[in-house]
Each structure stands twice: as C-alpha cells, then as structure tokens.
Short mmCIF file of C-alpha atoms in Angstrom, two decimals:
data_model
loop_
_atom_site.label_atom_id
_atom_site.label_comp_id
_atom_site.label_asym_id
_atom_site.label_seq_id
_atom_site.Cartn_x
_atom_site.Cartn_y
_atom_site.Cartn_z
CA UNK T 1 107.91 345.46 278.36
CA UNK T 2 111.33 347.01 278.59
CA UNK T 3 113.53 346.32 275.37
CA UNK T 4 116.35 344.33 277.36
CA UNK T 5 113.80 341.80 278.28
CA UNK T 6 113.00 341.57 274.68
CA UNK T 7 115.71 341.22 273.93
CA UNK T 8 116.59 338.16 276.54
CA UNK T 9 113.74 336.61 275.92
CA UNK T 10 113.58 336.29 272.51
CA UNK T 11 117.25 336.33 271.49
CA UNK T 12 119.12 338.79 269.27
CA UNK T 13 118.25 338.84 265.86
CA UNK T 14 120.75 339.60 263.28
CA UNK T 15 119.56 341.59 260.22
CA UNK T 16 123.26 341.89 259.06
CA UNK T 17 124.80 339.18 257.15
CA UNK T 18 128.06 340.98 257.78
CA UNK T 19 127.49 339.94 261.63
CA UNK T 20 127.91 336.14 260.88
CA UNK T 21 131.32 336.59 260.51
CA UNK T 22 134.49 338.93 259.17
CA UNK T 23 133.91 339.27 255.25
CA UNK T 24 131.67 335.97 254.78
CA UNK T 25 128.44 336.62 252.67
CA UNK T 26 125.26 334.47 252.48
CA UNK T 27 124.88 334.79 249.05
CA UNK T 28 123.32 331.41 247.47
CA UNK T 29 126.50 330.91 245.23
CA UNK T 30 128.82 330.97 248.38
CA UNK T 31 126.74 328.76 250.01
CA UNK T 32 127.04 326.27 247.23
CA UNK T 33 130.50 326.54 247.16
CA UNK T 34 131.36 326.56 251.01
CA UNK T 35 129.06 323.24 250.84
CA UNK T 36 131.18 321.75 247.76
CA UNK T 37 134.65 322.35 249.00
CA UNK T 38 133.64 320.68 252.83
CA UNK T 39 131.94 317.66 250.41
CA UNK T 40 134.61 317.31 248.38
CA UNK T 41 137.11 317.14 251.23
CA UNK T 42 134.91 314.65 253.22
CA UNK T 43 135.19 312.44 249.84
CA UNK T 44 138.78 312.50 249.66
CA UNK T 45 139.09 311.42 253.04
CA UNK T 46 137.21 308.71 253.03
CA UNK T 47 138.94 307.32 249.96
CA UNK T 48 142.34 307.79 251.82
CA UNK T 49 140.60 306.00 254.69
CA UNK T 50 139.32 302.62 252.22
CA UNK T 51 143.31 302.36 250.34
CA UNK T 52 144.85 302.63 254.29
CA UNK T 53 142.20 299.94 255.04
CA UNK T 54 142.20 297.81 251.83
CA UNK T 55 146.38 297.81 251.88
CA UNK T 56 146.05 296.54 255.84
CA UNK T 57 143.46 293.50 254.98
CA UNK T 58 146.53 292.53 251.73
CA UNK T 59 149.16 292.60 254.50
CA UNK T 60 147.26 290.64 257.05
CA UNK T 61 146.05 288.14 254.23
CA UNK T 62 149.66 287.85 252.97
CA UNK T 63 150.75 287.12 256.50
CA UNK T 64 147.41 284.35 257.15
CA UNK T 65 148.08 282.81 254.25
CA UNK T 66 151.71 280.98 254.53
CA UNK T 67 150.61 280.14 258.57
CA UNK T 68 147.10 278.86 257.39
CA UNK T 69 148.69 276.12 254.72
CA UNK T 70 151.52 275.30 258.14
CA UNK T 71 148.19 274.75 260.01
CA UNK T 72 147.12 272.49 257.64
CA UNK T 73 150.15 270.56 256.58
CA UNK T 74 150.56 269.93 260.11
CA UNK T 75 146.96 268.86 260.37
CA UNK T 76 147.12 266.22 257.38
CA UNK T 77 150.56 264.86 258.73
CA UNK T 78 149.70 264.39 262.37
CA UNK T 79 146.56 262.60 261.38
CA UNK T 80 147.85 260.03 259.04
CA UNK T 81 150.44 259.33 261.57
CA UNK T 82 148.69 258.39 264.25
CA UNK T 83 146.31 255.97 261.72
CA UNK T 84 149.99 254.12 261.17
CA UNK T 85 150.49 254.06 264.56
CA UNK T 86 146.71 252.80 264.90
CA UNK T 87 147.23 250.07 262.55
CA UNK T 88 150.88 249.10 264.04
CA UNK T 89 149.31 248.26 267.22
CA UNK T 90 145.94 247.06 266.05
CA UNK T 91 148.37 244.35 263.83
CA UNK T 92 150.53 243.67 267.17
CA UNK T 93 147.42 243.16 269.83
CA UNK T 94 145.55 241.45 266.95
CA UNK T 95 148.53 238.73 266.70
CA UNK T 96 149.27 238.41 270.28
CA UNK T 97 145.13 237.83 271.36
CA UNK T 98 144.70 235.50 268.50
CA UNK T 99 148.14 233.77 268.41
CA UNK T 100 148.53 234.18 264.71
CA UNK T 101 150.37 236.33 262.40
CA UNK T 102 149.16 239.66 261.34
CA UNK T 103 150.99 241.81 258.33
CA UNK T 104 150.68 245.45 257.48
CA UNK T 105 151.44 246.05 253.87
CA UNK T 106 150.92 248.52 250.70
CA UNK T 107 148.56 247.94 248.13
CA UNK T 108 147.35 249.74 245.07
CA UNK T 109 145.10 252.31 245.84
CA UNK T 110 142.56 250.96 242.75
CA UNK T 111 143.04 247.70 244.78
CA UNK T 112 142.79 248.47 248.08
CA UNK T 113 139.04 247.63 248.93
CA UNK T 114 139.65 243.76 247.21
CA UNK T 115 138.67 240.93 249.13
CA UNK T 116 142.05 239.40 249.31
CA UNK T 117 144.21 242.39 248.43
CA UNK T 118 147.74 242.00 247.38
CA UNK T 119 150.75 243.95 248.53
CA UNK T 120 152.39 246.02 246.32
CA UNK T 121 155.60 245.36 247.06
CA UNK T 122 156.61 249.65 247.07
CA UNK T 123 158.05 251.39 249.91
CA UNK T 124 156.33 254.89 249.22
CA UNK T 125 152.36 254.28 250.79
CA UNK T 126 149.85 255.09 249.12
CA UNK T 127 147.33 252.85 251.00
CA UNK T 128 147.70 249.66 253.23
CA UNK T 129 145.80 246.99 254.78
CA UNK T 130 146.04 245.19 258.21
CA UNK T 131 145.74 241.66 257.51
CA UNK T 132 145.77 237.77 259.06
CA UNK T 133 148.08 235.71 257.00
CA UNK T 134 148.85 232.06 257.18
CA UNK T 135 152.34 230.70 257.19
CA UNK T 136 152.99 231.14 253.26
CA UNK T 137 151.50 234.76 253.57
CA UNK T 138 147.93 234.35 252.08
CA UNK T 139 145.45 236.61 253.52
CA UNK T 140 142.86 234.77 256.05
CA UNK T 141 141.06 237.70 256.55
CA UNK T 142 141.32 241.43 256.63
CA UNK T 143 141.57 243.25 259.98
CA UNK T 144 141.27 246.86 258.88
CA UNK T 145 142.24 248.95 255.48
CA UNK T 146 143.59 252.42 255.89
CA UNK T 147 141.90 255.62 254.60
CA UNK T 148 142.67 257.59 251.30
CA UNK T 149 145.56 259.31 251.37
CA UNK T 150 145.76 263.14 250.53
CA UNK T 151 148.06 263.92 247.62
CA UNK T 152 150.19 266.40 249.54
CA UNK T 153 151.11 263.47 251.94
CA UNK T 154 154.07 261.01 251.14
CA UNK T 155 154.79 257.73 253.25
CA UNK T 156 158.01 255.76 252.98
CA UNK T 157 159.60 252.99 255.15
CA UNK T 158 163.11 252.70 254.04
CA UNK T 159 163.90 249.68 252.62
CA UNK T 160 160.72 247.73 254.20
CA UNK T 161 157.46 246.54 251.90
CA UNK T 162 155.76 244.49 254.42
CA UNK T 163 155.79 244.91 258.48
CA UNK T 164 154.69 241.47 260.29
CA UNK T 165 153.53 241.15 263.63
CA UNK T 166 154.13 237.57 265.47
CA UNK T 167 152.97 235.77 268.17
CA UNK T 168 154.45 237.26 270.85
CA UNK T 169 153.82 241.07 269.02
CA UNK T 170 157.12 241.29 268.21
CA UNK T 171 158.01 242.61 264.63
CA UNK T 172 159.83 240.50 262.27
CA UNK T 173 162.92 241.58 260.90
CA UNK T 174 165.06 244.85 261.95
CA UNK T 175 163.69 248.34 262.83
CA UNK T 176 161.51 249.89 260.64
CA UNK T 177 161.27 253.95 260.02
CA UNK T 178 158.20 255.22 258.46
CA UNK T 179 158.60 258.94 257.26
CA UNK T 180 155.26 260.92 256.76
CA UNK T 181 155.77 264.22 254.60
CA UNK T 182 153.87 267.38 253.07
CA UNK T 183 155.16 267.29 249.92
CA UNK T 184 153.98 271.03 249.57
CA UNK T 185 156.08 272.05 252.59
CA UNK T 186 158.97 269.39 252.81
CA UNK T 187 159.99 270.85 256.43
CA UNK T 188 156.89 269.51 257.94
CA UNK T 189 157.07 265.59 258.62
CA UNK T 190 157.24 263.02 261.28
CA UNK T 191 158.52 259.97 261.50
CA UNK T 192 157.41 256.57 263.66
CA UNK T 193 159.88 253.92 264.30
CA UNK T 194 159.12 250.29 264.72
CA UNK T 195 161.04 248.20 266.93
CA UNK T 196 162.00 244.51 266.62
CA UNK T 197 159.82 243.97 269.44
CA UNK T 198 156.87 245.73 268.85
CA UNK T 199 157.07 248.81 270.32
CA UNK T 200 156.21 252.07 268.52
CA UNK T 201 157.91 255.32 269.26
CA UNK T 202 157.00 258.95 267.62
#
C-alpha cells in the first residue's frame, strides 16, 4: 500500500512532543501544573459567581421584605373592616326584621364569650358583640360576637362606646367614625362611617 494512503487512513502520528505546540513539553510535572493553574482558576470563578449570586438574593430579600409586611398589614386591616361592616348591618337588618333594638358594643376580650357580656364602656376595640337589648339595655340575647383581634390592629370610634340600631335601622345618636389601624405601619388604615340613618360608607 502506498505510504500516503497510510498515512490517510490511519492518521499522522506524532513522535515529537515538540509538534504539540511552540515550546510546550509533556513532561508529567507540566502536566500537573497546566492542570492546577486551569483548576485553580475554575475555583475562583465559581466563588466570584456564589458572592455575585448570594449579594443579589440580600438585595431582592431586602426589597421583599418591607412590601411583604404592606401585603400583610393591608391584609389584617381590610379583613377586620369588613367584619365591622358585617356586624353594622347584621345589627341594622336584625332590628328592622325583628322590630327591636339591636346594640354593637366593646367588651373585654377575657369577657367576650359570657353569656350576657357587658360593654366595656372604651372607645379603642378590642372585641365586640352584636346584641338584642331591651329598653333599659339588658342583653336578650346575643346575635353574633366578633373574632380575636390581631395585636398589630387598633379600632377606635371617636367619642362613641356603644352603636344602637332601632326600629326603623336607623342609628341612634350622631355619626359615628370607626378608624382601623396597623399599629406596625401607622400609614395603612381605613376608616367606616356610620350614619344617623343606618347607612355604612367605606
């Protein structure tokens, strides 16, 4: 067979280490350290890559974290405003359909499951019950009781203790305001107002 088709068909082989490239050698100890320097680089680069990475996830985290508690605060607010407004118009449709007087009041949380609770006469909620009164204000029966209220929530109603419902669903008395507040972020609150006449507006 003619030595070009040798040499085709088999490839060149290189019997010169000098051939693998301008003034590289093959000894062992090169190899090593050729091997080292590329391991050592690929190491160094992948810790740059996990500080880049790790200082990313503490910037995103610092920016989640402020937005996450808004979420929340707004969460905890909106729902124990609409259970006011739940419990204003339960009290106003429960007085008009039963032609009685219904009153929505504060209680003592320790006190707020009793049979016959008693209002506590504050104007910061804690907890409150819907109840049927007679004509000197003794509790016939209770209509509904509100749930626990979160610590990071304040309720306050200006300078009213007691909201009554008549006959006709009006409201006794003047306007009433009630003011629902995080107390961890003060700029997130709502407020209901009670007319003379029953109506509820947000």
């Amino acid at each position: 067979m003619p030595e070009k088709l040798k040499k085709k068909r088999h490839g060149t082989r290189v019997n010169d280490p000098s051939a693998l490239g301008v003034g590289v050698s093959c000894s062992k100890n090169n190899i090593y350290g050729l091997l080292s320097h590329q391991t050592a680089k690929i190491r160094g680069f992948t810790l740059i890559e996990m500080l880049l990475t790790l200082a990313i996830i503490a910037i995103l985290v610092s920016m989640a974290i402020p937005r996450y508690e808004q979420f929340v605060a707004h969460q905890d607010v909106s729902r124990v405003t609409q259970q006011i407004r739940d419990h204003l118009q339960l009290a106003r449709n429960y007085a008009q359909t039963h032609q009685t007087t219904v009153q929505l009041c504060p209680v003592d949380t320790a006190k707020a499951n009793d049979t016959n609770p008693t209002c506590s006469q504050e104007t910061t909620w804690r907890a409150w019950v819907v109840a049927e009164v007679d004509n000197k204000g003794v509790v016939r029966q209770v209509i509904a009781r509100s749930e626990p209220i979160l610590s990071t929530i304040q309720i306050t109603s200006g300078n009213r203790k007691m909201i009554k419902m008549n006959r006709q669903g009006g409201a006794d008395g003047f306007d009433s305001t009630f003011t629902i507040t995080s107390t961890q972020l003060l700029n997130i609150n709502k407020q209901l107002t009670l007319a003379s006449n029953g109506r509820i507006r947000e």
